[in-house]
Amino acid sequence: MTARPSHTTGSTDVPLLETTIGADLAATVARVPDGEALVECATGRRWTYRELWDDVTAVARGLASLGLQKGDRVGIWAPNCAEWTLVQYATARLGVVLVNVNPAYRAHELGYVVGQSGMRAIVAVPELKGASFADMIEQVRPDHPHLTDVLLIGTPSWEAMTDAGRASDLDVDAVEATLDPGDPINIQYTSGTTGFPKGATLSHRNILNNGFAVGELLHYTADDRIAIPVPFYHCFGMVMGNLAATSHGATMVVPAPMFDPAATLRAAAQERCTSLYGVPTMFIAMLSDPSFDEHDLSALRTGIMAGSPCPVEVMKQVIERMGAEEVSICYGMTETSPVSTQTRTDDSVERRVSTVGRVHPNLEVKVVDPLTGDVVPRGTAGELCTRGYSVMLGYWEEPAKTAEAIDADAWMHTGDLAVMDDDGYVGVTGRIKDVVIRGGENIYPREVEEFLLTHPDVLDVQVVGVPDARYGEELMAWVRLRDGIGTLTVEAVREFCDGRLAHYKVPRYVHVVEEFPMTVTGKVRKVEMREESRTLLGL
């Protein structure tokens, strides 16, 4: 008997939401107006769904008062805060495209996304962890005359915009009535294999339905309270967190602006959270925090672990010590809004640590031979592909790159190697491309290499991932120096990158060589470099 093909379709019992994000929020407000919508632990601020709606409407009117309208792009460059969420829903109600900017970005990367997206306005915090966002914005503005408005949270520019919104009588509902669920609403930049990041463009339909589906599989109701320490600038925070919550009338709990294990535990305990999110490194940090035993986590029922593979011991501790017996594993990518597969709350621990679950409702996944594109039999490794409502509209203004990722039959090719078992559970076994995943952040070596090539002493550079106990992987740069230059220290590389490259992309190790290992056809042998790197570092 021949093995079944590695192709499976999710259930269609629950129909897709054919509505916009704002209309979905309005329905929730009508259902649970006095339910708690948002809690910001750092400031103690709280919103009911009715209050959230009023503030979202004020921000929408304020943004409209600046002349922003459907299709315009507005950036948000901030850590997790209530204003991030207000801007997320306000832009959605106007049909304005929200451009997520990673708070780790520096001027070099900021300038690129401002230009590539054609950003009209940006909402930002004035500074974060000693880095002046205000200064970096001013640094890039002269090159981008289309960036007309800068709104700094907590300053007069933000207050003036929200005051204008409160004074305005713009009928936001009427604007919203002109929108379509298929309209673009969000651009998220994912590091590109050819240097600069690509802007995955997502619609109301993409992210609203994905957030809703995640919440359905976790059995969310208006009684759930979700601790969201993962960043809003990723789909993990703004879709699996915020949209899963608001589509079910649940509460979004923001423990801190940036991940802090003690603050997250405190928030989960004090706010009686029923669900907790994180990448495995976050759960490891919380479980090993000295204050762990001081916190009553008895309300925890579920949660999500995603971003990188979950170690068995960590999953067991999350279930036993945290009490999150229904914790779920999700797999996906920004380009698929993000989740394609998810474990179910009643799956065994073994399933939850050895697989990334089964296909989501209303989606299809298949595993294909990377060379021929043919579907492989179950139990055989190949490239994982996803098709359905969650696949992005495309990379912003990059049709050629979109065509490389999404084939003529609308399948998104993930670049991940996977195996599907007889029950439809998927195990991700590796990556076809050289992407390095450090603490849940995808890093494409090519982007780091192109940046390091701007160093005056560097002739050539190759970046590979090496194993790391804390982050899963770290970067190691193999460097060839120009004639007469003998050494390049890690410190020198860090100094060169400081303020210009996101911290997680800065190589932890530097190895100076005269030549790279090459194939007979003159291609660099990264596989060999990775093996040798392990030996050199004693890993």
PDB file of C-alpha atoms in Angstrom, residues 233-513:
ATOM      1  CA  TYR A 233       5.610  44.640  16.101  1.00  0.00           C
ATOM      2  CA  HIS A 234       5.500  40.898  15.313  1.00  0.00           C
ATOM      3  CA  CYS A 235       2.369  38.968  14.362  1.00  0.00           C
ATOM      4  CA  PHE A 236       2.792  37.070  17.644  1.00  0.00           C
ATOM      5  CA  GLY A 237       1.812  40.175  19.628  1.00  0.00           C
ATOM      6  CA  MET A 238      -0.571  42.087  17.376  1.00  0.00           C
ATOM      7  CA  VAL A 239      -2.390  39.147  15.739  1.00  0.00           C
ATOM      8  CA  MET A 240      -2.154  36.081  18.004  1.00  0.00           C
ATOM      9  CA  GLY A 241      -2.350  38.428  21.005  1.00  0.00           C
ATOM     10  CA  ASN A 242      -4.461  41.509  20.280  1.00  0.00           C
ATOM     11  CA  LEU A 243      -6.717  40.256  17.480  1.00  0.00           C
ATOM     12  CA  ALA A 244      -7.307  36.889  19.167  1.00  0.00           C
ATOM     13  CA  ALA A 245      -8.384  38.840  22.261  1.00  0.00           C
ATOM     14  CA  THR A 246     -10.610  41.478  20.669  1.00  0.00           C
ATOM     15  CA  SER A 247     -12.371  38.992  18.369  1.00  0.00           C
ATOM     16  CA  HIS A 248     -13.421  37.044  21.495  1.00  0.00           C
ATOM     17  CA  GLY A 249     -13.963  39.920  23.943  1.00  0.00           C
ATOM     18  CA  ALA A 250     -10.990  38.739  26.043  1.00  0.00           C
ATOM     19  CA  THR A 251      -8.574  41.038  27.932  1.00  0.00           C
ATOM     20  CA  MET A 252      -5.168  42.085  26.581  1.00  0.00           C
ATOM     21  CA  VAL A 253      -2.684  42.343  29.469  1.00  0.00           C
ATOM     22  CA  VAL A 254       0.586  44.138  28.647  1.00  0.00           C
ATOM     23  CA  PRO A 255       3.105  43.170  31.360  1.00  0.00           C
ATOM     24  CA  ALA A 256       5.885  45.615  30.378  1.00  0.00           C
ATOM     25  CA  PRO A 257       7.174  47.592  27.379  1.00  0.00           C
ATOM     26  CA  MET A 258       9.866  44.969  26.708  1.00  0.00           C
ATOM     27  CA  PHE A 259      10.028  41.382  27.929  1.00  0.00           C
ATOM     28  CA  ASP A 260      10.930  41.158  31.603  1.00  0.00           C
ATOM     29  CA  PRO A 261      10.488  37.729  33.242  1.00  0.00           C
ATOM     30  CA  ALA A 262       9.642  39.022  36.742  1.00  0.00           C
ATOM     31  CA  ALA A 263       7.235  41.661  35.395  1.00  0.00           C
ATOM     32  CA  THR A 264       5.515  39.040  33.224  1.00  0.00           C
ATOM     33  CA  LEU A 265       5.089  36.639  36.159  1.00  0.00           C
ATOM     34  CA  ARG A 266       3.793  39.492  38.328  1.00  0.00           C
ATOM     35  CA  ALA A 267       1.284  40.559  35.651  1.00  0.00           C
ATOM     36  CA  ALA A 268       0.095  36.988  35.074  1.00  0.00           C
ATOM     37  CA  ALA A 269      -0.460  36.532  38.815  1.00  0.00           C
ATOM     38  CA  GLN A 270      -1.961  39.920  39.727  1.00  0.00           C
ATOM     39  CA  GLU A 271      -4.245  40.093  36.680  1.00  0.00           C
ATOM     40  CA  ARG A 272      -5.308  36.456  37.047  1.00  0.00           C
ATOM     41  CA  CYS A 273      -4.272  35.720  33.468  1.00  0.00           C
ATOM     42  CA  THR A 274      -5.666  32.543  31.931  1.00  0.00           C
ATOM     43  CA  SER A 275      -3.241  32.544  28.996  1.00  0.00           C
ATOM     44  CA  LEU A 276       0.458  33.367  28.601  1.00  0.00           C
ATOM     45  CA  TYR A 277       2.501  33.803  25.443  1.00  0.00           C
ATOM     46  CA  GLY A 278       6.219  33.526  24.740  1.00  0.00           C
ATOM     47  CA  VAL A 279       9.046  32.064  22.698  1.00  0.00           C
ATOM     48  CA  PRO A 280      10.785  29.167  24.479  1.00  0.00           C
ATOM     49  CA  THR A 281      13.592  31.440  25.761  1.00  0.00           C
ATOM     50  CA  MET A 282      10.980  33.620  27.497  1.00  0.00           C
ATOM     51  CA  PHE A 283       9.403  30.640  29.247  1.00  0.00           C
ATOM     52  CA  ILE A 284      12.892  29.428  30.282  1.00  0.00           C
ATOM     53  CA  ALA A 285      13.629  32.902  31.725  1.00  0.00           C
ATOM     54  CA  MET A 286      10.341  32.952  33.664  1.00  0.00           C
ATOM     55  CA  LEU A 287      10.745  29.422  35.027  1.00  0.00           C
ATOM     56  CA  SER A 288      14.272  30.212  36.230  1.00  0.00           C
ATOM     57  CA  ASP A 289      13.432  33.662  37.643  1.00  0.00           C
ATOM     58  CA  PRO A 290      14.281  33.917  41.386  1.00  0.00           C
ATOM     59  CA  SER A 291      10.809  35.335  42.070  1.00  0.00           C
ATOM     60  CA  PHE A 292       8.958  32.448  40.369  1.00  0.00           C
ATOM     61  CA  ASP A 293       7.619  30.828  43.563  1.00  0.00           C
ATOM     62  CA  GLU A 294       6.230  34.145  44.839  1.00  0.00           C
ATOM     63  CA  HIS A 295       3.601  34.308  42.083  1.00  0.00           C
ATOM     64  CA  ASP A 296       0.207  32.618  42.151  1.00  0.00           C
ATOM     65  CA  LEU A 297      -0.344  31.382  38.593  1.00  0.00           C
ATOM     66  CA  SER A 298      -3.344  29.228  39.459  1.00  0.00           C
ATOM     67  CA  ALA A 299      -5.579  31.047  36.946  1.00  0.00           C
ATOM     68  CA  LEU A 300      -3.365  29.959  34.009  1.00  0.00           C
ATOM     69  CA  ARG A 301      -5.049  27.481  31.702  1.00  0.00           C
ATOM     70  CA  THR A 302      -3.437  27.883  28.313  1.00  0.00           C
ATOM     71  CA  GLY A 303      -0.929  29.879  26.300  1.00  0.00           C
ATOM     72  CA  ILE A 304       1.222  29.767  23.197  1.00  0.00           C
ATOM     73  CA  MET A 305       4.828  28.823  22.690  1.00  0.00           C
ATOM     74  CA  ALA A 306       6.138  29.654  19.236  1.00  0.00           C
ATOM     75  CA  GLY A 307       9.103  31.151  17.382  1.00  0.00           C
ATOM     76  CA  SER A 308      11.488  28.216  17.722  1.00  0.00           C
ATOM     77  CA  PRO A 309      11.334  24.533  18.727  1.00  0.00           C
ATOM     78  CA  CYS A 310      10.173  23.831  22.280  1.00  0.00           C
ATOM     79  CA  PRO A 311      12.417  21.646  24.453  1.00  0.00           C
ATOM     80  CA  VAL A 312      10.562  18.734  26.128  1.00  0.00           C
ATOM     81  CA  GLU A 313      11.657  19.744  29.631  1.00  0.00           C
ATOM     82  CA  VAL A 314      10.397  23.306  29.155  1.00  0.00           C
ATOM     83  CA  MET A 315       6.975  22.126  28.000  1.00  0.00           C
ATOM     84  CA  LYS A 316       6.714  19.784  30.996  1.00  0.00           C
ATOM     85  CA  GLN A 317       7.602  22.587  33.417  1.00  0.00           C
ATOM     86  CA  VAL A 318       5.120  25.011  31.816  1.00  0.00           C
ATOM     87  CA  ILE A 319       2.402  22.408  32.355  1.00  0.00           C
ATOM     88  CA  GLU A 320       3.489  21.246  35.821  1.00  0.00           C
ATOM     89  CA  ARG A 321       4.900  24.393  37.474  1.00  0.00           C
ATOM     90  CA  MET A 322       2.844  27.066  35.687  1.00  0.00           C
ATOM     91  CA  GLY A 323      -0.315  24.998  35.467  1.00  0.00           C
ATOM     92  CA  ALA A 324      -0.889  25.889  31.793  1.00  0.00           C
ATOM     93  CA  GLU A 325      -2.079  22.397  30.921  1.00  0.00           C
ATOM     94  CA  GLU A 326      -3.555  23.463  27.589  1.00  0.00           C
ATOM     95  CA  VAL A 327      -0.480  25.350  26.313  1.00  0.00           C
ATOM     96  CA  SER A 328      -0.257  25.218  22.530  1.00  0.00           C
ATOM     97  CA  ILE A 329       2.542  25.224  19.948  1.00  0.00           C
ATOM     98  CA  CYS A 330       2.038  27.392  16.850  1.00  0.00           C
ATOM     99  CA  TYR A 331       4.008  27.424  13.609  1.00  0.00           C
ATOM    100  CA  GLY A 332       3.949  29.957  10.817  1.00  0.00           C
ATOM    101  CA  MET A 333       5.612  32.969   9.276  1.00  0.00           C
ATOM    102  CA  THR A 334       4.803  36.653   8.865  1.00  0.00           C
ATOM    103  CA  GLU A 335       3.854  35.974   5.235  1.00  0.00           C
ATOM    104  CA  THR A 336       1.036  33.678   6.427  1.00  0.00           C
ATOM    105  CA  SER A 337      -0.474  36.069   8.990  1.00  0.00           C
ATOM    106  CA  PRO A 338       1.260  34.102  10.793  1.00  0.00           C
ATOM    107  CA  VAL A 339      -0.110  30.706  11.943  1.00  0.00           C
ATOM    108  CA  SER A 340      -0.508  27.733   9.583  1.00  0.00           C
ATOM    109  CA  THR A 341      -0.389  24.834  12.046  1.00  0.00           C
ATOM    110  CA  GLN A 342      -1.155  24.577  15.752  1.00  0.00           C
ATOM    111  CA  THR A 343      -1.344  21.860  18.384  1.00  0.00           C
ATOM    112  CA  ARG A 344      -4.737  21.427  19.992  1.00  0.00           C
ATOM    113  CA  THR A 345      -5.357  21.861  23.721  1.00  0.00           C
ATOM    114  CA  ASP A 346      -5.963  18.117  24.173  1.00  0.00           C
ATOM    115  CA  ASP A 347      -2.850  16.959  22.285  1.00  0.00           C
ATOM    116  CA  SER A 348      -0.341  14.874  24.246  1.00  0.00           C
ATOM    117  CA  VAL A 349       2.847  16.474  25.578  1.00  0.00           C
ATOM    118  CA  GLU A 350       4.736  14.268  23.111  1.00  0.00           C
ATOM    119  CA  ARG A 351       2.787  15.769  20.183  1.00  0.00           C
ATOM    120  CA  ARG A 352       3.387  19.266  21.534  1.00  0.00           C
ATOM    121  CA  VAL A 353       7.160  18.907  21.694  1.00  0.00           C
ATOM    122  CA  SER A 354       7.776  16.748  18.626  1.00  0.00           C
ATOM    123  CA  THR A 355       5.443  18.521  16.168  1.00  0.00           C
ATOM    124  CA  VAL A 356       4.011  21.946  15.383  1.00  0.00           C
ATOM    125  CA  GLY A 357       0.509  20.528  15.285  1.00  0.00           C
ATOM    126  CA  ARG A 358      -2.040  20.167  12.511  1.00  0.00           C
ATOM    127  CA  VAL A 359      -3.259  22.542   9.837  1.00  0.00           C
ATOM    128  CA  HIS A 360      -5.451  25.471  10.925  1.00  0.00           C
ATOM    129  CA  PRO A 361      -9.136  25.690   9.919  1.00  0.00           C
ATOM    130  CA  ASN A 362      -9.803  27.044   6.425  1.00  0.00           C
ATOM    131  CA  LEU A 363      -6.180  26.452   5.320  1.00  0.00           C
ATOM    132  CA  GLU A 364      -4.223  23.808   3.420  1.00  0.00           C
ATOM    133  CA  VAL A 365      -0.668  22.624   3.943  1.00  0.00           C
ATOM    134  CA  LYS A 366       1.460  20.267   1.893  1.00  0.00           C
ATOM    135  CA  VAL A 367       5.054  19.012   1.871  1.00  0.00           C
ATOM    136  CA  VAL A 368       6.779  19.010  -1.513  1.00  0.00           C
ATOM    137  CA  ASP A 369      10.072  17.943  -3.044  1.00  0.00           C
ATOM    138  CA  PRO A 370      12.033  21.246  -3.134  1.00  0.00           C
ATOM    139  CA  LEU A 371      13.447  20.426  -6.583  1.00  0.00           C
ATOM    140  CA  THR A 372      10.413  19.028  -8.436  1.00  0.00           C
ATOM    141  CA  GLY A 373       7.538  20.609  -6.484  1.00  0.00           C
ATOM    142  CA  ASP A 374       5.796  17.215  -6.284  1.00  0.00           C
ATOM    143  CA  VAL A 375       3.941  16.344  -3.091  1.00  0.00           C
ATOM    144  CA  VAL A 376       5.994  13.784  -1.127  1.00  0.00           C
ATOM    145  CA  PRO A 377       4.540  10.750   0.701  1.00  0.00           C
ATOM    146  CA  ARG A 378       3.793  11.112   4.430  1.00  0.00           C
ATOM    147  CA  GLY A 379       6.891  10.501   6.521  1.00  0.00           C
ATOM    148  CA  THR A 380       9.182  12.001   3.855  1.00  0.00           C
ATOM    149  CA  ALA A 381      10.919  15.346   4.361  1.00  0.00           C
ATOM    150  CA  GLY A 382      10.334  18.226   1.965  1.00  0.00           C
ATOM    151  CA  GLU A 383       9.435  21.906   1.812  1.00  0.00           C
ATOM    152  CA  LEU A 384       6.327  22.984   3.727  1.00  0.00           C
ATOM    153  CA  CYS A 385       3.836  25.084   1.736  1.00  0.00           C
ATOM    154  CA  THR A 386       0.640  26.848   2.874  1.00  0.00           C
ATOM    155  CA  ARG A 387      -2.417  27.980   0.887  1.00  0.00           C
ATOM    156  CA  GLY A 388      -5.582  29.834   1.842  1.00  0.00           C
ATOM    157  CA  TYR A 389      -6.921  33.075   3.323  1.00  0.00           C
ATOM    158  CA  SER A 390      -3.794  33.633   5.463  1.00  0.00           C
ATOM    159  CA  VAL A 391      -1.299  34.011   2.613  1.00  0.00           C
ATOM    160  CA  MET A 392      -0.145  37.634   2.354  1.00  0.00           C
ATOM    161  CA  LEU A 393      -1.192  39.929  -0.499  1.00  0.00           C
ATOM    162  CA  GLY A 394       2.496  40.071  -1.444  1.00  0.00           C
ATOM    163  CA  TYR A 395       5.721  41.896  -0.633  1.00  0.00           C
ATOM    164  CA  TRP A 396       5.092  45.646  -0.755  1.00  0.00           C
ATOM    165  CA  GLU A 397       5.939  46.896  -4.263  1.00  0.00           C
ATOM    166  CA  GLU A 398       8.149  43.867  -4.987  1.00  0.00           C
ATOM    167  CA  PRO A 399       6.228  41.703  -7.496  1.00  0.00           C
ATOM    168  CA  ALA A 400       9.280  39.659  -8.518  1.00  0.00           C
ATOM    169  CA  LYS A 401      10.059  38.698  -4.916  1.00  0.00           C
ATOM    170  CA  THR A 402       6.361  37.913  -4.345  1.00  0.00           C
ATOM    171  CA  ALA A 403       6.378  35.569  -7.343  1.00  0.00           C
ATOM    172  CA  GLU A 404       9.423  33.764  -5.920  1.00  0.00           C
ATOM    173  CA  ALA A 405       7.552  33.078  -2.657  1.00  0.00           C
ATOM    174  CA  ILE A 406       3.965  32.443  -3.848  1.00  0.00           C
ATOM    175  CA  ASP A 407       3.586  30.113  -6.834  1.00  0.00           C
ATOM    176  CA  ALA A 408       1.034  30.254  -9.653  1.00  0.00           C
ATOM    177  CA  ASP A 409      -1.342  28.022  -7.674  1.00  0.00           C
ATOM    178  CA  ALA A 410      -1.272  30.444  -4.687  1.00  0.00           C
ATOM    179  CA  TRP A 411       0.930  28.257  -2.468  1.00  0.00           C
ATOM    180  CA  MET A 412       3.290  30.100  -0.117  1.00  0.00           C
ATOM    181  CA  HIS A 413       6.654  28.332  -0.060  1.00  0.00           C
ATOM    182  CA  THR A 414       8.023  28.583   3.475  1.00  0.00           C
ATOM    183  CA  GLY A 415      11.612  27.508   2.887  1.00  0.00           C
ATOM    184  CA  ASP A 416      11.267  25.171   5.898  1.00  0.00           C
ATOM    185  CA  LEU A 417      11.920  21.432   5.762  1.00  0.00           C
ATOM    186  CA  ALA A 418       9.107  19.425   7.300  1.00  0.00           C
ATOM    187  CA  VAL A 419       7.647  15.950   7.646  1.00  0.00           C
ATOM    188  CA  MET A 420       3.912  15.159   7.886  1.00  0.00           C
ATOM    189  CA  ASP A 421       2.820  12.016   9.742  1.00  0.00           C
ATOM    190  CA  ASP A 422      -0.183   9.777   9.077  1.00  0.00           C
ATOM    191  CA  ASP A 423      -2.396  11.846  11.388  1.00  0.00           C
ATOM    192  CA  GLY A 424      -1.514  15.109   9.641  1.00  0.00           C
ATOM    193  CA  TYR A 425       0.829  16.390  12.357  1.00  0.00           C
ATOM    194  CA  VAL A 426       3.762  18.361  10.990  1.00  0.00           C
ATOM    195  CA  GLY A 427       7.324  18.270  12.298  1.00  0.00           C
ATOM    196  CA  VAL A 428       9.679  21.047  11.166  1.00  0.00           C
ATOM    197  CA  THR A 429      13.129  19.505  10.779  1.00  0.00           C
ATOM    198  CA  GLY A 430      15.291  22.283   9.416  1.00  0.00           C
ATOM    199  CA  ARG A 431      15.558  25.163   6.996  1.00  0.00           C
ATOM    200  CA  ILE A 432      16.258  25.085   3.318  1.00  0.00           C
ATOM    201  CA  LYS A 433      17.702  28.571   3.420  1.00  0.00           C
ATOM    202  CA  ASP A 434      20.449  29.651   5.781  1.00  0.00           C
ATOM    203  CA  VAL A 435      18.162  31.682   8.029  1.00  0.00           C
ATOM    204  CA  VAL A 436      19.356  31.853  11.634  1.00  0.00           C
ATOM    205  CA  ILE A 437      16.705  31.970  14.361  1.00  0.00           C
ATOM    206  CA  ARG A 438      18.042  33.745  17.444  1.00  0.00           C
ATOM    207  CA  GLY A 439      15.558  33.862  20.326  1.00  0.00           C
ATOM    208  CA  GLY A 440      12.595  33.830  17.946  1.00  0.00           C
ATOM    209  CA  GLU A 441      14.043  36.528  15.652  1.00  0.00           C
ATOM    210  CA  ASN A 442      14.696  35.462  12.061  1.00  0.00           C
ATOM    211  CA  ILE A 443      18.071  36.689  10.822  1.00  0.00           C
ATOM    212  CA  TYR A 444      19.109  36.324   7.205  1.00  0.00           C
ATOM    213  CA  PRO A 445      22.921  36.227   7.049  1.00  0.00           C
ATOM    214  CA  ARG A 446      23.006  38.016   3.707  1.00  0.00           C
ATOM    215  CA  GLU A 447      21.622  41.232   5.235  1.00  0.00           C
ATOM    216  CA  VAL A 448      24.289  41.206   7.980  1.00  0.00           C
ATOM    217  CA  GLU A 449      27.004  40.360   5.439  1.00  0.00           C
ATOM    218  CA  GLU A 450      26.079  43.279   3.202  1.00  0.00           C
ATOM    219  CA  PHE A 451      26.199  45.638   6.161  1.00  0.00           C
ATOM    220  CA  LEU A 452      29.590  44.347   7.408  1.00  0.00           C
ATOM    221  CA  LEU A 453      31.000  44.766   3.890  1.00  0.00           C
ATOM    222  CA  THR A 454      30.713  48.530   4.454  1.00  0.00           C
ATOM    223  CA  HIS A 455      33.438  48.237   7.156  1.00  0.00           C
ATOM    224  CA  PRO A 456      36.638  49.781   5.711  1.00  0.00           C
ATOM    225  CA  ASP A 457      38.832  46.828   6.775  1.00  0.00           C
ATOM    226  CA  VAL A 458      36.546  44.053   5.534  1.00  0.00           C
ATOM    227  CA  LEU A 459      37.249  42.519   2.137  1.00  0.00           C
ATOM    228  CA  ASP A 460      34.680  39.727   2.311  1.00  0.00           C
ATOM    229  CA  VAL A 461      32.465  38.227   4.987  1.00  0.00           C
ATOM    230  CA  GLN A 462      30.264  35.179   5.499  1.00  0.00           C
ATOM    231  CA  VAL A 463      27.858  34.850   8.414  1.00  0.00           C
ATOM    232  CA  VAL A 464      26.662  31.504   9.802  1.00  0.00           C
ATOM    233  CA  GLY A 465      24.567  30.382  12.750  1.00  0.00           C
ATOM    234  CA  VAL A 466      26.128  28.471  15.631  1.00  0.00           C
ATOM    235  CA  PRO A 467      24.320  26.708  18.499  1.00  0.00           C
ATOM    236  CA  ASP A 468      23.654  28.710  21.656  1.00  0.00           C
ATOM    237  CA  ALA A 469      22.145  27.448  24.917  1.00  0.00           C
ATOM    238  CA  ARG A 470      20.212  30.645  25.628  1.00  0.00           C
ATOM    239  CA  TYR A 471      19.025  31.892  22.225  1.00  0.00           C
ATOM    240  CA  GLY A 472      19.028  28.665  20.222  1.00  0.00           C
ATOM    241  CA  GLU A 473      21.471  30.176  17.741  1.00  0.00           C
ATOM    242  CA  GLU A 474      23.988  33.024  17.587  1.00  0.00           C
ATOM    243  CA  LEU A 475      25.830  34.604  14.667  1.00  0.00           C
ATOM    244  CA  MET A 476      29.452  34.009  13.774  1.00  0.00           C
ATOM    245  CA  ALA A 477      31.120  36.163  11.109  1.00  0.00           C
ATOM    246  CA  TRP A 478      33.946  34.700   9.047  1.00  0.00           C
ATOM    247  CA  VAL A 479      35.911  37.687   7.786  1.00  0.00           C
ATOM    248  CA  ARG A 480      38.598  38.196   5.125  1.00  0.00           C
ATOM    249  CA  LEU A 481      40.478  41.430   5.744  1.00  0.00           C
ATOM    250  CA  ARG A 482      42.075  43.834   3.294  1.00  0.00           C
ATOM    251  CA  ASP A 483      45.844  43.561   2.756  1.00  0.00           C
ATOM    252  CA  GLY A 484      47.947  44.645   5.675  1.00  0.00           C
ATOM    253  CA  ILE A 485      45.190  44.509   8.276  1.00  0.00           C
ATOM    254  CA  GLY A 486      45.807  41.643  10.679  1.00  0.00           C
ATOM    255  CA  THR A 487      42.997  41.382  13.204  1.00  0.00           C
ATOM    256  CA  LEU A 488      39.391  42.404  13.688  1.00  0.00           C
ATOM    257  CA  THR A 489      38.018  41.931  17.183  1.00  0.00           C
ATOM    258  CA  VAL A 490      34.451  41.183  18.208  1.00  0.00           C
ATOM    259  CA  GLU A 491      34.520  44.502  20.091  1.00  0.00           C
ATOM    260  CA  ALA A 492      35.478  46.379  16.910  1.00  0.00           C
ATOM    261  CA  VAL A 493      32.636  44.744  14.998  1.00  0.00           C
ATOM    262  CA  ARG A 494      30.167  45.557  17.811  1.00  0.00           C
ATOM    263  CA  GLU A 495      31.332  49.156  17.850  1.00  0.00           C
ATOM    264  CA  PHE A 496      30.907  49.400  14.074  1.00  0.00           C
ATOM    265  CA  CYS A 497      27.366  47.998  14.284  1.00  0.00           C
ATOM    266  CA  ASP A 498      26.307  49.997  17.346  1.00  0.00           C
ATOM    267  CA  GLY A 499      23.383  52.262  16.572  1.00  0.00           C
ATOM    268  CA  ARG A 500      23.319  51.161  12.925  1.00  0.00           C
ATOM    269  CA  LEU A 501      22.207  47.536  13.059  1.00  0.00           C
ATOM    270  CA  ALA A 502      19.616  45.875  15.304  1.00  0.00           C
ATOM    271  CA  HIS A 503      21.352  44.349  18.334  1.00  0.00           C
ATOM    272  CA  TYR A 504      20.202  40.803  17.582  1.00  0.00           C
ATOM    273  CA  LYS A 505      21.886  40.929  14.158  1.00  0.00           C
ATOM    274  CA  VAL A 506      25.322  41.818  15.588  1.00  0.00           C
ATOM    275  CA  PRO A 507      27.626  38.750  15.385  1.00  0.00           C
ATOM    276  CA  ARG A 508      28.619  37.315  18.738  1.00  0.00           C
ATOM    277  CA  TYR A 509      31.758  35.678  17.295  1.00  0.00           C
ATOM    278  CA  VAL A 510      34.290  36.852  14.692  1.00  0.00           C
ATOM    279  CA  HIS A 511      36.766  34.554  12.939  1.00  0.00           C
ATOM    280  CA  VAL A 512      39.406  36.073  10.630  1.00  0.00           C
ATOM    281  CA  VAL A 513      40.513  33.837   7.732  1.00  0.00           C
TER     282      VAL A 513
END
